[in-house]
Each structure stands twice: as C-alpha cells, then as structure tokens.
CSV table of C-alpha atoms in Angstrom, one decimal:
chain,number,residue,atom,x,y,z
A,16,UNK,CA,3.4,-26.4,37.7
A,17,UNK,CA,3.0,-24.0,40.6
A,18,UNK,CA,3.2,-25.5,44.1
A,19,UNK,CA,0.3,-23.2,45.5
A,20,UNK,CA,1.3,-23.9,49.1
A,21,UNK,CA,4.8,-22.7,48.7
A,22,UNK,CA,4.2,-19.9,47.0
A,23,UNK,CA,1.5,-18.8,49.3
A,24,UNK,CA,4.4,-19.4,52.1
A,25,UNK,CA,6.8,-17.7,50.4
A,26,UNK,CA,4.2,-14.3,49.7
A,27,UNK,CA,3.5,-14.8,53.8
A,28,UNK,CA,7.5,-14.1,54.3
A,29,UNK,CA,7.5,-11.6,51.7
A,30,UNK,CA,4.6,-9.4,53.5
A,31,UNK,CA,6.3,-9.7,56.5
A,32,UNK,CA,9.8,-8.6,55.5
A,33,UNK,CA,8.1,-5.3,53.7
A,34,UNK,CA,5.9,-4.4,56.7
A,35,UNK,CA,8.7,-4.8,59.1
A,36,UNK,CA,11.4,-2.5,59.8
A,37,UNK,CA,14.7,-2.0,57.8
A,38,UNK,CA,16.3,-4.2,59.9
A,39,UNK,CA,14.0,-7.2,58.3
A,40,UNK,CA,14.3,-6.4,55.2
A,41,UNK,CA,18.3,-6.2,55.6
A,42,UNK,CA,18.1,-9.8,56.8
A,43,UNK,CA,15.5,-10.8,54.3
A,44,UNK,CA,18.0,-10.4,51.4
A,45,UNK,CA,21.1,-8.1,52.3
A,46,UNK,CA,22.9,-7.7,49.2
A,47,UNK,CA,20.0,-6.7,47.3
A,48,UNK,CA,19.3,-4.3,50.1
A,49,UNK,CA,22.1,-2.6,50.4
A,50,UNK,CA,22.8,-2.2,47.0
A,51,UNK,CA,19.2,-1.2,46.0
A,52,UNK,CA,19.2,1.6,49.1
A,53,UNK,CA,22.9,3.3,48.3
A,54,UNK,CA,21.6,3.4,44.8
A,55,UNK,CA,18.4,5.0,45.5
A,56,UNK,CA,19.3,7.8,48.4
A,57,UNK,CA,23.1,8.2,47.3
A,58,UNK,CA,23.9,7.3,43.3
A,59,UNK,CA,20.4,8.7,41.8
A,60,UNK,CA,19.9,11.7,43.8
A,61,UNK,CA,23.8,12.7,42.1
A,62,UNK,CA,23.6,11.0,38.9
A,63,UNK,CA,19.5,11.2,37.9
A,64,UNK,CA,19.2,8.1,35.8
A,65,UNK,CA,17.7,4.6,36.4
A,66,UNK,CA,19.7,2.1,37.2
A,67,UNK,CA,18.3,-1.4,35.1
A,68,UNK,CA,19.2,-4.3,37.3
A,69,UNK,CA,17.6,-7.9,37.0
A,70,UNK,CA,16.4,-9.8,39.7
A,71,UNK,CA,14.4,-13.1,40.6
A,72,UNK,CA,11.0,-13.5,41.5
A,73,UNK,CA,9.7,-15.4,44.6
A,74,UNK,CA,8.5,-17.6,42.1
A,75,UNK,CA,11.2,-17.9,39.8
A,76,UNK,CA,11.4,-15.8,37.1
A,77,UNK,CA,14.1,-13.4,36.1
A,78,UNK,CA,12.8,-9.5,35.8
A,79,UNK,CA,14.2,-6.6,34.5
A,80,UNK,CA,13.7,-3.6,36.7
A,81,UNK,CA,14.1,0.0,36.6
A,82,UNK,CA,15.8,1.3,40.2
A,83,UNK,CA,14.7,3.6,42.1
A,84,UNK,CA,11.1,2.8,41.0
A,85,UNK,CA,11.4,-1.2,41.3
A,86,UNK,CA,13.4,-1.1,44.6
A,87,UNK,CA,10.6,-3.3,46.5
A,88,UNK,CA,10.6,-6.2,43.8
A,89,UNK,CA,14.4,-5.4,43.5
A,90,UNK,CA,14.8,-6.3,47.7
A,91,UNK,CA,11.9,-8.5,48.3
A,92,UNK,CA,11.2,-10.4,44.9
A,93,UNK,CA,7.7,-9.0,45.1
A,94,UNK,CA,5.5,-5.9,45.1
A,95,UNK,CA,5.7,-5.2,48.9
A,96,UNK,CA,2.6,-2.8,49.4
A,97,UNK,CA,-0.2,-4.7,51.4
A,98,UNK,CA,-2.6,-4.6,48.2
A,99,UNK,CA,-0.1,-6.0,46.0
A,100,UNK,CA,0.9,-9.0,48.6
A,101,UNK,CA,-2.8,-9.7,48.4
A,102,UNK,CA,-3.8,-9.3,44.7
A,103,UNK,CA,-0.7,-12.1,44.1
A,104,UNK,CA,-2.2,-14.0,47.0
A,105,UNK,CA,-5.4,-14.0,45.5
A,106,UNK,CA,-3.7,-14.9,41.8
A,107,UNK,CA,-1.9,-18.0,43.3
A,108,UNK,CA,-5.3,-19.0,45.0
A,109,UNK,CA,-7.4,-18.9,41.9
A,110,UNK,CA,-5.9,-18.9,38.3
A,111,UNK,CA,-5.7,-21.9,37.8
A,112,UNK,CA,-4.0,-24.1,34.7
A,113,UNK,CA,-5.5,-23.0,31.3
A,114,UNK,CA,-6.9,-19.6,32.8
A,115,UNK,CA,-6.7,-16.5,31.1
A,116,UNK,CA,-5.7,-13.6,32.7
A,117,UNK,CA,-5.6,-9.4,30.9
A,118,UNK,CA,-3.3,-7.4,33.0
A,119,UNK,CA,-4.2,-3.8,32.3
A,120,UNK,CA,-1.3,-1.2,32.8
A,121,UNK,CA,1.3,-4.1,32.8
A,122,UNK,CA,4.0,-1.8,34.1
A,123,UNK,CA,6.5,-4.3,33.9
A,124,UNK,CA,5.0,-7.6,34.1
A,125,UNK,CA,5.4,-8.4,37.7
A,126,UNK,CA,1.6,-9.8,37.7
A,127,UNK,CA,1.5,-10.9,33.8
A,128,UNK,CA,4.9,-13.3,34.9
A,129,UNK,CA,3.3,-14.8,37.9
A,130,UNK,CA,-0.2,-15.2,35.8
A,131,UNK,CA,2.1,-16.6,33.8
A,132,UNK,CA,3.9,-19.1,35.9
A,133,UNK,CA,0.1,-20.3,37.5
A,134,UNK,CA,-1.7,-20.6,34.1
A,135,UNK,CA,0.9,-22.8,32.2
A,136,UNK,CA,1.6,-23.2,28.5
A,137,UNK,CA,-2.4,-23.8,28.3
A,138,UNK,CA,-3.7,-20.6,29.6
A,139,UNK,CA,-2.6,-16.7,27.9
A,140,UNK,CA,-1.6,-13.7,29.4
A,141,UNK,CA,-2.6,-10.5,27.8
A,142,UNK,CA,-0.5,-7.2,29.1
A,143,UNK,CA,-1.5,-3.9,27.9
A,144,UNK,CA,1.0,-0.8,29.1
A,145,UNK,CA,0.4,2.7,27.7
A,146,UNK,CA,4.2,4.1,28.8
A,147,UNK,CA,6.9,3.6,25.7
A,148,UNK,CA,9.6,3.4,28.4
A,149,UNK,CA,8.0,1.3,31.2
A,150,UNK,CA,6.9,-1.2,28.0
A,151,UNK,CA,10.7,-2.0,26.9
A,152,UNK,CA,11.0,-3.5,30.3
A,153,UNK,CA,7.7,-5.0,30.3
A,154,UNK,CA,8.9,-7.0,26.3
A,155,UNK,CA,12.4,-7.7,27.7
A,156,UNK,CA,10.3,-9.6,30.7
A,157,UNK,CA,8.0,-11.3,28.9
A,158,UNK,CA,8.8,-12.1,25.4
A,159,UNK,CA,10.6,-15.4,26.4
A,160,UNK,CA,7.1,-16.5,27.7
A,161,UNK,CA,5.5,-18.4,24.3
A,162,UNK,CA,1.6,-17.6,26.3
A,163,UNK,CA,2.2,-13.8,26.8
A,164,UNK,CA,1.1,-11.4,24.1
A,165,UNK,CA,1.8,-7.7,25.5
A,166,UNK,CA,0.8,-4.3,23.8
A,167,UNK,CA,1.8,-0.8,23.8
A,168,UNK,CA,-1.6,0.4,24.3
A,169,UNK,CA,-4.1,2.4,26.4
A,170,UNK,CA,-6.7,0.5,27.3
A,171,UNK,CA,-10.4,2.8,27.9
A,172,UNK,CA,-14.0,2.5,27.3
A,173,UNK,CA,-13.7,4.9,24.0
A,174,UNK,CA,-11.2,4.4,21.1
A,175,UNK,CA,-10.1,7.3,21.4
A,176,UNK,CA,-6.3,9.2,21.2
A,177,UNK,CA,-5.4,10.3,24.8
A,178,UNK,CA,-2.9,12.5,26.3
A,179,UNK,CA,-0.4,10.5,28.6
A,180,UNK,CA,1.8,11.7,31.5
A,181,UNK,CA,4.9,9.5,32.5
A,182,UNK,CA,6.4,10.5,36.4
A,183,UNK,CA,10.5,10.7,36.7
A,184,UNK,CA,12.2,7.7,36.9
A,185,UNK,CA,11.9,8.1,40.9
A,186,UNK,CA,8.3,6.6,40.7
C-alpha cells in the first residue's frame, strides 16, 4: 500500500524541480535530462518522429511515453505543471483503498497508474481516451494492472459520433 507521507514528499521535490530553473532540473535527474532535451530541440526538429522511451514514476510504476510530448514525466517522473502537481497531491490525499476513480481523457495513464497504485487491488480504475495513438500507450501502461479497465472512447453528455482532432507529436 501507498505510504501517503512519502509520496506527498516526493510530489513536494517534484514541484520544485519543474518550477525551478534548468539547472534544478539537471540535478534532479541528469541523464534523463539531457537525453530528453537533445532529443527534443536537436533529434526531432531533424528527424520528426516520437521517440517512445519508458520511464519510472515517483511512485513506482514503469510508463511508456511518447518524447517530445511526455518530456516532463520523462525528466521529473511526474506531470510538472503546477495543476497537475496538485491534482496528484490531492489524489494521494484522498483516494483511498477500494475507491474508484474514472479518468476521462486518460492520455496515457499517468493519473489512472497513480489511482491505481492508492486504490489497490480493491478499488477500479476506469480510463477513457478518444486518440487511437495516444490509447496504444495508454493499454501498454495499464494492461498489466488486473483493476484498470481503459476504453477507446469519447466520453460526452450525447451519444453521439464526433469529429476528433489529434496535435503533432510535439504536444
């Protein structure tokens, strides 16, 4: 089970390595760092495809990312913009074992892992994620998880078909 107190610790070090300067970050985790930022401004720029890479969580999972677009769980092992840091703060304060938890637009199952991880085996995760692409990720993350159940779906007040726009692989 989660220890609350070190994960809350850990998302305290997290924040303040993304809302510092490069030179935190660099000391933060250096080789994922480096290799994330000569991929991003140098190799993609030339070459214009994603890089997948895998990386651990700050609470322990493996995750398959897409570089450039998951260069801040890539470095820090977290979403690094304030709102994320505090959406998983407020997660590791408040699901609690045997809590349920819908994650709507999944991406690629950054906050159905950690729901996850706080819920145990006796809670479910439910991930819904409209893109094709981004959803391949979001299976290979989460289908060794028995308590995740993730769909290729749109979710919306009608049931209705809808149009859907993807951004480059930049975003």
């Amino acid at each position: 089970m989660a220890d609350r107190t070190l994960l809350l610790f850990k998302l305290q070090r997290i924040f303040h390595a993304a809302s510092g300067n490069h030179v935190q970050r660099l000391i933060f985790r250096p080789v994922h760092y480096v290799a994330g930022l000569v991929f991003s401004r140098i190799i993609f720029p030339i070459v214009k495809k994603r890089w997948e890479v895998r990386t651990k969580t700050f609470f322990g999972a493996n995750m398959n990312l897409a570089l450039p677009a998951g260069l801040d769980l890539y470095i820090l092992g977290a979403k690094g913009h304030h709102s994320e840091c505090k959406l998983a703060m407020f997660l590791v304060k408040n699901l609690k074992p045997g809590n349920n938890f819908y994650d709507i637009g999944a991406h690629v199952g950054y906050f159905s892992l950690l729901a996850s991880h706080l819920i145990g085996e006796e809670g479910q995760v439910v991930g819904f994620e409209a893109s094709p692409d981004t959803f391949e990720l979001l299976h290979k993350n989460c289908y060794p998880y028995q308590n995740i159940h993730i769909e290729n779906k749109a979710v919306g007040k009608d049931a209705e078909q809808i149009t859907f726009y993807e951004f480059p692989d930049l975003h």
